[in-house]
Short mmCIF file of C-alpha atoms in Angstrom, two decimals:
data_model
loop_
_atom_site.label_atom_id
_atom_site.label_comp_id
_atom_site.label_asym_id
_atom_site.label_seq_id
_atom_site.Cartn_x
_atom_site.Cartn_y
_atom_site.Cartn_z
CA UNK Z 1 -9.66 -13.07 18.44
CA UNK Z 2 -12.17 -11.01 16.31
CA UNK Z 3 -11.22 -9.23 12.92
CA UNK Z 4 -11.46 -5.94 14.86
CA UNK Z 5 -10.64 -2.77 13.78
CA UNK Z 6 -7.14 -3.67 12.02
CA UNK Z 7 -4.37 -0.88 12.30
CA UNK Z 8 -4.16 3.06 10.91
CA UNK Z 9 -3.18 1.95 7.97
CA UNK Z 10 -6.20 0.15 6.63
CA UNK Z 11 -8.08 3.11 7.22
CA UNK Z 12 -9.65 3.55 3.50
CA UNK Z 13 -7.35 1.23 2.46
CA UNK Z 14 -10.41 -0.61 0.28
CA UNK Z 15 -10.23 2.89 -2.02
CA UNK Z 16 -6.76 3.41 -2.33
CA UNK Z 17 -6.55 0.03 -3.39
CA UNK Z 18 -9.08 0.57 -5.97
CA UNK Z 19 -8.20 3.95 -7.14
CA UNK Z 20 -4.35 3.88 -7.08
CA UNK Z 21 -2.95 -0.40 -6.95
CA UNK Z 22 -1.70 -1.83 -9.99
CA UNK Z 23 -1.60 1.43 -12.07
CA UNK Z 24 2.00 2.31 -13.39
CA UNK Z 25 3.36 4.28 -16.50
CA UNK Z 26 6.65 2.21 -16.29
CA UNK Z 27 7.65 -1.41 -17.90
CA UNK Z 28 8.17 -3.87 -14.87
CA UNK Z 29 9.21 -7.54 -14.73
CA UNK Z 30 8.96 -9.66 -11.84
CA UNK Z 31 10.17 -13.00 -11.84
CA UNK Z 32 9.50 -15.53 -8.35
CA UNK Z 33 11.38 -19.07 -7.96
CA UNK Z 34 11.30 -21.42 -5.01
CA UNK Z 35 14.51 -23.40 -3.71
CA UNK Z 36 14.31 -26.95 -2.51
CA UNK Z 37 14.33 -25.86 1.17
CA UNK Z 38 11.95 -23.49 0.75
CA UNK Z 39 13.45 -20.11 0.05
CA UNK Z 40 11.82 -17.76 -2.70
CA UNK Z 41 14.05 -15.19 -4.28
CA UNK Z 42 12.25 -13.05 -6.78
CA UNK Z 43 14.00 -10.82 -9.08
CA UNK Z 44 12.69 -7.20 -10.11
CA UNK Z 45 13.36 -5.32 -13.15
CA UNK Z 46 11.68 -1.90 -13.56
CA UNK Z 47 12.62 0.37 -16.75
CA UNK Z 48 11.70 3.74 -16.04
CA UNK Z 49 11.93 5.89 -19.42
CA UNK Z 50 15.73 5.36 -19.93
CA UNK Z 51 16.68 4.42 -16.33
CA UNK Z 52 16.50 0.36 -15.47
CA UNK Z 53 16.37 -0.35 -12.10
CA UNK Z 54 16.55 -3.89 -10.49
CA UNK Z 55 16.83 -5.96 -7.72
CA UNK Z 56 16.83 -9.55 -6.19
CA UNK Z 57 15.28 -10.41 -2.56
CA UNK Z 58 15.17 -13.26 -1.28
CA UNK Z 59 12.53 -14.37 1.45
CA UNK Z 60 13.01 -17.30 3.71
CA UNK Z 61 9.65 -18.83 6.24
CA UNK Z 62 10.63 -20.66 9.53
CA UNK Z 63 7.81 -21.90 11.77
CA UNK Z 64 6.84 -17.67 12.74
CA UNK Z 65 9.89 -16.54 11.63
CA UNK Z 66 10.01 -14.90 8.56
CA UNK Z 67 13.23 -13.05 7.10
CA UNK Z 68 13.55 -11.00 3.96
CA UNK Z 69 16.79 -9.55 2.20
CA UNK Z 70 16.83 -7.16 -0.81
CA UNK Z 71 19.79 -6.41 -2.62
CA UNK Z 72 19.50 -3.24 -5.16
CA UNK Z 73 21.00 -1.61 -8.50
CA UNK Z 74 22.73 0.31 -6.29
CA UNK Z 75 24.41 -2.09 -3.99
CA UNK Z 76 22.26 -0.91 -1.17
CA UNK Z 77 21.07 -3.95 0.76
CA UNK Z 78 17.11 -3.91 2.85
CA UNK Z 79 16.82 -6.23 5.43
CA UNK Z 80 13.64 -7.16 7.71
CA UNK Z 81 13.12 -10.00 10.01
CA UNK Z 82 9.40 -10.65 10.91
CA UNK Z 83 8.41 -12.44 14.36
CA UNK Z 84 3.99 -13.48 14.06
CA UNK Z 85 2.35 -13.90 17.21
CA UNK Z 86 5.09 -15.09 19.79
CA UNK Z 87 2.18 -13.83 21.76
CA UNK Z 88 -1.92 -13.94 20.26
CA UNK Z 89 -2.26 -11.04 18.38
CA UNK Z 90 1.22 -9.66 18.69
CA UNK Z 91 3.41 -9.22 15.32
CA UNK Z 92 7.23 -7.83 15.47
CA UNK Z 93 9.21 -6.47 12.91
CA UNK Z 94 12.65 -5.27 12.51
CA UNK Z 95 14.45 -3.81 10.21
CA UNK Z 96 17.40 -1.76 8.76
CA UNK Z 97 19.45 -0.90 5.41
CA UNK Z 98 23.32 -1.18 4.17
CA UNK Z 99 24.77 1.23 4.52
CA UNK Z 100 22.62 3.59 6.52
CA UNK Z 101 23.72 3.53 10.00
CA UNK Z 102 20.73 5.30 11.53
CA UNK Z 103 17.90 3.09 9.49
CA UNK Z 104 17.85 -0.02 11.61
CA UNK Z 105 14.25 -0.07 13.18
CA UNK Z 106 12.02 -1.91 15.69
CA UNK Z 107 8.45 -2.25 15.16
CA UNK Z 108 5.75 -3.79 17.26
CA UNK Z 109 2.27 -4.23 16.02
CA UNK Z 110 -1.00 -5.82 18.32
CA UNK Z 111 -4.13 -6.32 16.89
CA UNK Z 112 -7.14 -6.81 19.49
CA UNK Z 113 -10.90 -7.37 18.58
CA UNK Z 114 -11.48 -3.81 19.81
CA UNK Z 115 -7.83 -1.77 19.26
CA UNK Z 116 -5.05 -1.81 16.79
CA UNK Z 117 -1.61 -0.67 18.04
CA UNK Z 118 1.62 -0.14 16.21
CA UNK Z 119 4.89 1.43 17.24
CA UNK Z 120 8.20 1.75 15.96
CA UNK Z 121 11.32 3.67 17.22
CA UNK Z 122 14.82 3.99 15.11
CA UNK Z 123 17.86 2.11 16.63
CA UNK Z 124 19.87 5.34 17.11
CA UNK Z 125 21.29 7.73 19.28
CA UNK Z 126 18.56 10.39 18.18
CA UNK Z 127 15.56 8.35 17.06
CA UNK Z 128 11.94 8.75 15.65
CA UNK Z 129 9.68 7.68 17.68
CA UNK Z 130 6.01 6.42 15.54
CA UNK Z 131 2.75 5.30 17.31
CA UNK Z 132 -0.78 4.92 15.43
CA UNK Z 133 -3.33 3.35 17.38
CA UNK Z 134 -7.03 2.61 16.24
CA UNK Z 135 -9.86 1.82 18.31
CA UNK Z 136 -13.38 0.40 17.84
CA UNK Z 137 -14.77 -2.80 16.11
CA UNK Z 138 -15.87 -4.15 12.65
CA UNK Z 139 -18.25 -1.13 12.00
CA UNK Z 140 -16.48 2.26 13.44
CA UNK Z 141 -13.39 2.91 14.43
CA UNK Z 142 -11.17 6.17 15.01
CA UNK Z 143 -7.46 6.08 15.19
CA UNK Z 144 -4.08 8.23 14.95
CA UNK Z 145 -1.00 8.42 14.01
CA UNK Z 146 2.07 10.29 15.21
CA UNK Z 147 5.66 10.57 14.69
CA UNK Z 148 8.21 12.65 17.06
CA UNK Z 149 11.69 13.37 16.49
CA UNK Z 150 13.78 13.03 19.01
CA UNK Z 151 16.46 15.08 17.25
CA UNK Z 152 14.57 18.22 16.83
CA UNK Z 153 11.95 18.22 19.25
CA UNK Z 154 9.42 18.29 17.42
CA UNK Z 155 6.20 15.75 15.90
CA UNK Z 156 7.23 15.36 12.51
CA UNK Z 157 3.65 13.42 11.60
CA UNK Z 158 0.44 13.82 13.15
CA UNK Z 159 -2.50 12.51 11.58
CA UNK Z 160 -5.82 11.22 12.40
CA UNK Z 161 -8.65 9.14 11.25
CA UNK Z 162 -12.49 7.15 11.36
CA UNK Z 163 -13.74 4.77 9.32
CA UNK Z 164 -16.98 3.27 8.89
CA UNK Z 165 -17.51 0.15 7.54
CA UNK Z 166 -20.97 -1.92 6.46
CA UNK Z 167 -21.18 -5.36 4.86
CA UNK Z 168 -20.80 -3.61 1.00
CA UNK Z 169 -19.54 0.07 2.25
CA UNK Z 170 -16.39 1.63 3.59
CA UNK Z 171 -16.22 5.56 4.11
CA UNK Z 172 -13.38 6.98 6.06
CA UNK Z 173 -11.86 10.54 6.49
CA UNK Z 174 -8.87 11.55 7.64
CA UNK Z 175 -6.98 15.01 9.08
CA UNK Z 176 -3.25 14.64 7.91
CA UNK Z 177 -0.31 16.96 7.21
CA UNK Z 178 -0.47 18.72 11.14
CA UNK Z 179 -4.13 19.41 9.98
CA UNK Z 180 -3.59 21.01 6.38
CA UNK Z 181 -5.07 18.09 4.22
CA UNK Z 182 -8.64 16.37 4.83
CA UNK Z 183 -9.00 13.06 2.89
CA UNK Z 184 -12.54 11.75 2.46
CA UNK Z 185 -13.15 8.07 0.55
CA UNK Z 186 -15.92 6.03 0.23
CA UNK Z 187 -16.03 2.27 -1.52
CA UNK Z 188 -19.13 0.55 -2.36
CA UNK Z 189 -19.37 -3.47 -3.34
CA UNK Z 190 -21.96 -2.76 -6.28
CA UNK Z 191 -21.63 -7.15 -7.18
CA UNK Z 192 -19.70 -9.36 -4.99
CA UNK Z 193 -19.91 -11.82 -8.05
CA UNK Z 194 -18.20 -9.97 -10.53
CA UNK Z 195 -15.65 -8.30 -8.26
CA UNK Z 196 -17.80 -4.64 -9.69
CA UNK Z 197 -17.27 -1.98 -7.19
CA UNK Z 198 -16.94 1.92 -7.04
CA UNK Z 199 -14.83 4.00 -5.26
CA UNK Z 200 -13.99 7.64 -4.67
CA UNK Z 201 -12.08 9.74 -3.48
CA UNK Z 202 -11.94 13.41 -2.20
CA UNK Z 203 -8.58 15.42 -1.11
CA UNK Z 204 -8.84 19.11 0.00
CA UNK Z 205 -5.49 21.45 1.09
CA UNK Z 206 -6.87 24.05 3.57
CA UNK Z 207 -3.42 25.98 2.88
CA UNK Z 208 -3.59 25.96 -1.04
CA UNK Z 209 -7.24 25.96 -1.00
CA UNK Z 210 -7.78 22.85 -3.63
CA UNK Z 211 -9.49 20.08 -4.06
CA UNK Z 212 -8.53 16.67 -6.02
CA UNK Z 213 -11.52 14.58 -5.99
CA UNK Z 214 -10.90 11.16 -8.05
CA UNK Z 215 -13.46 8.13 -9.29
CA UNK Z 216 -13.04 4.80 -9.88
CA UNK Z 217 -14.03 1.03 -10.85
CA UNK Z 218 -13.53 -2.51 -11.02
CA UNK Z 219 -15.49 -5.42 -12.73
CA UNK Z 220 -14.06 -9.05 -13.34
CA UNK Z 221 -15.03 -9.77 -16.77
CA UNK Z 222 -13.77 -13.31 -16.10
CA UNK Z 223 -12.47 -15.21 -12.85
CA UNK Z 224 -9.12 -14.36 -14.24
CA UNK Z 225 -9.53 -10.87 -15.75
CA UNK Z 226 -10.40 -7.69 -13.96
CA UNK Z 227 -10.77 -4.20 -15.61
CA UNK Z 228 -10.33 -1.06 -13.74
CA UNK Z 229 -10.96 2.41 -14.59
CA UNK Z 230 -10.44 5.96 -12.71
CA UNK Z 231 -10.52 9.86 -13.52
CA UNK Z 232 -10.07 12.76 -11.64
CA UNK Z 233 -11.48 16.38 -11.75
CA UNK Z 234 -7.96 17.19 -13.53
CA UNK Z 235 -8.85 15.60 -17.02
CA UNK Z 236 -6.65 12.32 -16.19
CA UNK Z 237 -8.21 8.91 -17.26
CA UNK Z 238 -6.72 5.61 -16.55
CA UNK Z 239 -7.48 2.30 -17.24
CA UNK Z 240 -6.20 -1.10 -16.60
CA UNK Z 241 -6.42 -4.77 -17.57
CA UNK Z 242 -5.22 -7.42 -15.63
CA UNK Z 243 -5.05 -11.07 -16.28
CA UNK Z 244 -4.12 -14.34 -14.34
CA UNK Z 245 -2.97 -16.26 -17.20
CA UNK Z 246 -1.74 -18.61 -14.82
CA UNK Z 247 -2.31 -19.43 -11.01
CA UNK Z 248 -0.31 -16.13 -9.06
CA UNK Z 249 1.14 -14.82 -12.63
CA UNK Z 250 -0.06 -11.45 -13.44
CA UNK Z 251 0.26 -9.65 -16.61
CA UNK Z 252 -1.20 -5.76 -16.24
CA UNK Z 253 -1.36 -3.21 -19.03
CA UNK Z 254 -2.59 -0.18 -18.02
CA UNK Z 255 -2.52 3.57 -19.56
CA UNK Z 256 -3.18 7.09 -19.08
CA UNK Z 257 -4.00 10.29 -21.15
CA UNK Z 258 -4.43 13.62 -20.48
CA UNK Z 259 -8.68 14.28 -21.37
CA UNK Z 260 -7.66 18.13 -21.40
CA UNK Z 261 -4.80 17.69 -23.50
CA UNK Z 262 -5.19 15.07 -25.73
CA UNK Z 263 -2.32 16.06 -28.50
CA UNK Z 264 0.07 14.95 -25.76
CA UNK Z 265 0.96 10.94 -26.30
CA UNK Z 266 -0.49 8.34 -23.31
CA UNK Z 267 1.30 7.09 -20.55
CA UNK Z 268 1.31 3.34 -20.68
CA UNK Z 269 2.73 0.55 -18.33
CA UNK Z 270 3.40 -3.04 -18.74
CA UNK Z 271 3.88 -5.52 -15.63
CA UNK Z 272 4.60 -9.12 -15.58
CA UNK Z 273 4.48 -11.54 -12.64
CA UNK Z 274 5.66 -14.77 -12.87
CA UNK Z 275 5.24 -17.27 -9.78
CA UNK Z 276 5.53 -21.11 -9.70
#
């Protein structure tokens, strides 16, 4: 099977990634063990001004099988269970939380060297109903994604994309909110041996009439440590350092200020990933 298109989701995922992952104004802690048979359980602590929040999960692999259980602060337990490929291409996923009754979910994703195809529906009496398909290959592809209540009638999501990709470019744009918001991004490879690219990204609400247009980069100043910097046409600057002081472990500082308001103190985020 050929890479293909992938599913709705990775539709400018390359910009998001660079514009948005790994950025945080809160403390966090991770912390990832493995058990004799196998089993990682990988404890979370995340201190949010005065609020800490935690929790433990616990992930076990069998041949395709692969389950994962998350236990919160707030005794509320997440669950998913993971089936790859009991057919080629074909990837199933269910899931639910304690103690919502109405969360449990099925989810089927199939990935084809010319389509992408994943749908979910709610284990309920009422459900929502979600299908985003993509079509096309390596280079273009248009998708969509829709959700329908069964409740009410009515689509509760309904979204749509393209996305063009070359060997060191992305660009996508998407139609989402029923049609009110049209995202355009574009990514760009500028040195595939330093990790350098640039990114941007442009957001406009037809109802509100504004635009949010943000710019970013990334350059590995070492194998192990990347920089990353964005800004949008609000004043905000961020920045980031990450480094992989050891293989898997992460440490991230990153921070943000105000350009327009610079008597107001920075945002700034710690995170720390530990992994054996």
């Amino acid at each position: 099977m050929g890479k293909g298109p992938g599913l709705y989701s990775d539709i400018g995922k390359k910009a998001r990634d660079l514009l948005y992952k790994d950025y945080q104004a809160d403390h966090k802690f991770t912390v990832t063990t493995y058990t004799s048979n196998g089993v990682a359980i990988t404890s979370t602590g995340i201190k949010k001004g005065e609020l800490l929040l935690a929790d433990v999960s616990t992930e076990l692999k069998n041949n395709n099988i692969t389950t994962n259980v998350k236990v919160d602060t707030k005794s509320t337990l997440f669950a998913t269970v993971t089936v790859d490929e009991p057919a080629p291409g074909l990837k199933t996923i269910f899931s639910f939380i304690v103690p919502d009754q109405r969360s449990g979910k099925v989810e089927l994703q199939y990935q084809h060297e010319y389509a992408g195809i994943s749908t979910s529906i709610g284990l309920n009496a009422n459900p929502l109903v979600n299908f985003s398909g993509v079509v096309g290959n390596n280079c273009v592809s248009v998708g969509t994604d829709l959700s329908f209540d069964t409740a009410s009638g009515n689509f509760t999501k309904l979204n749509a994309g393209l996305n063009f990709t070359q060997s060191d470019l992305i660009a996508s744009l998407t139609l989402n909110d029923k049609g009110d918001t049209l995202n355009a991004s574009y990514y760009h490879i500028v040195s595939p041996l330093t990790n350098t690219a640039v990114g941007a990204e442009l957001t406009h609400s037809f109802s509100s009439n504004e635009n949010t247009l943000t710019i970013g980069t990334q350059h590995a100043l070492d194998p192990l440590t990347t920089v990353k910097a964005r800004l949008n046409n609000y004043g905000r600057a961020s920045g980031l350092i990450q480094h992989e002081w050891r293989p898997k472990s992460l440490f991230t500082i990153s921070g943000e200020v105000d350009t327009r308001a610079i008597e107001k103190s920075a945002k700034v985020g710690l995170a720390l990933a530990l992994k054996p």
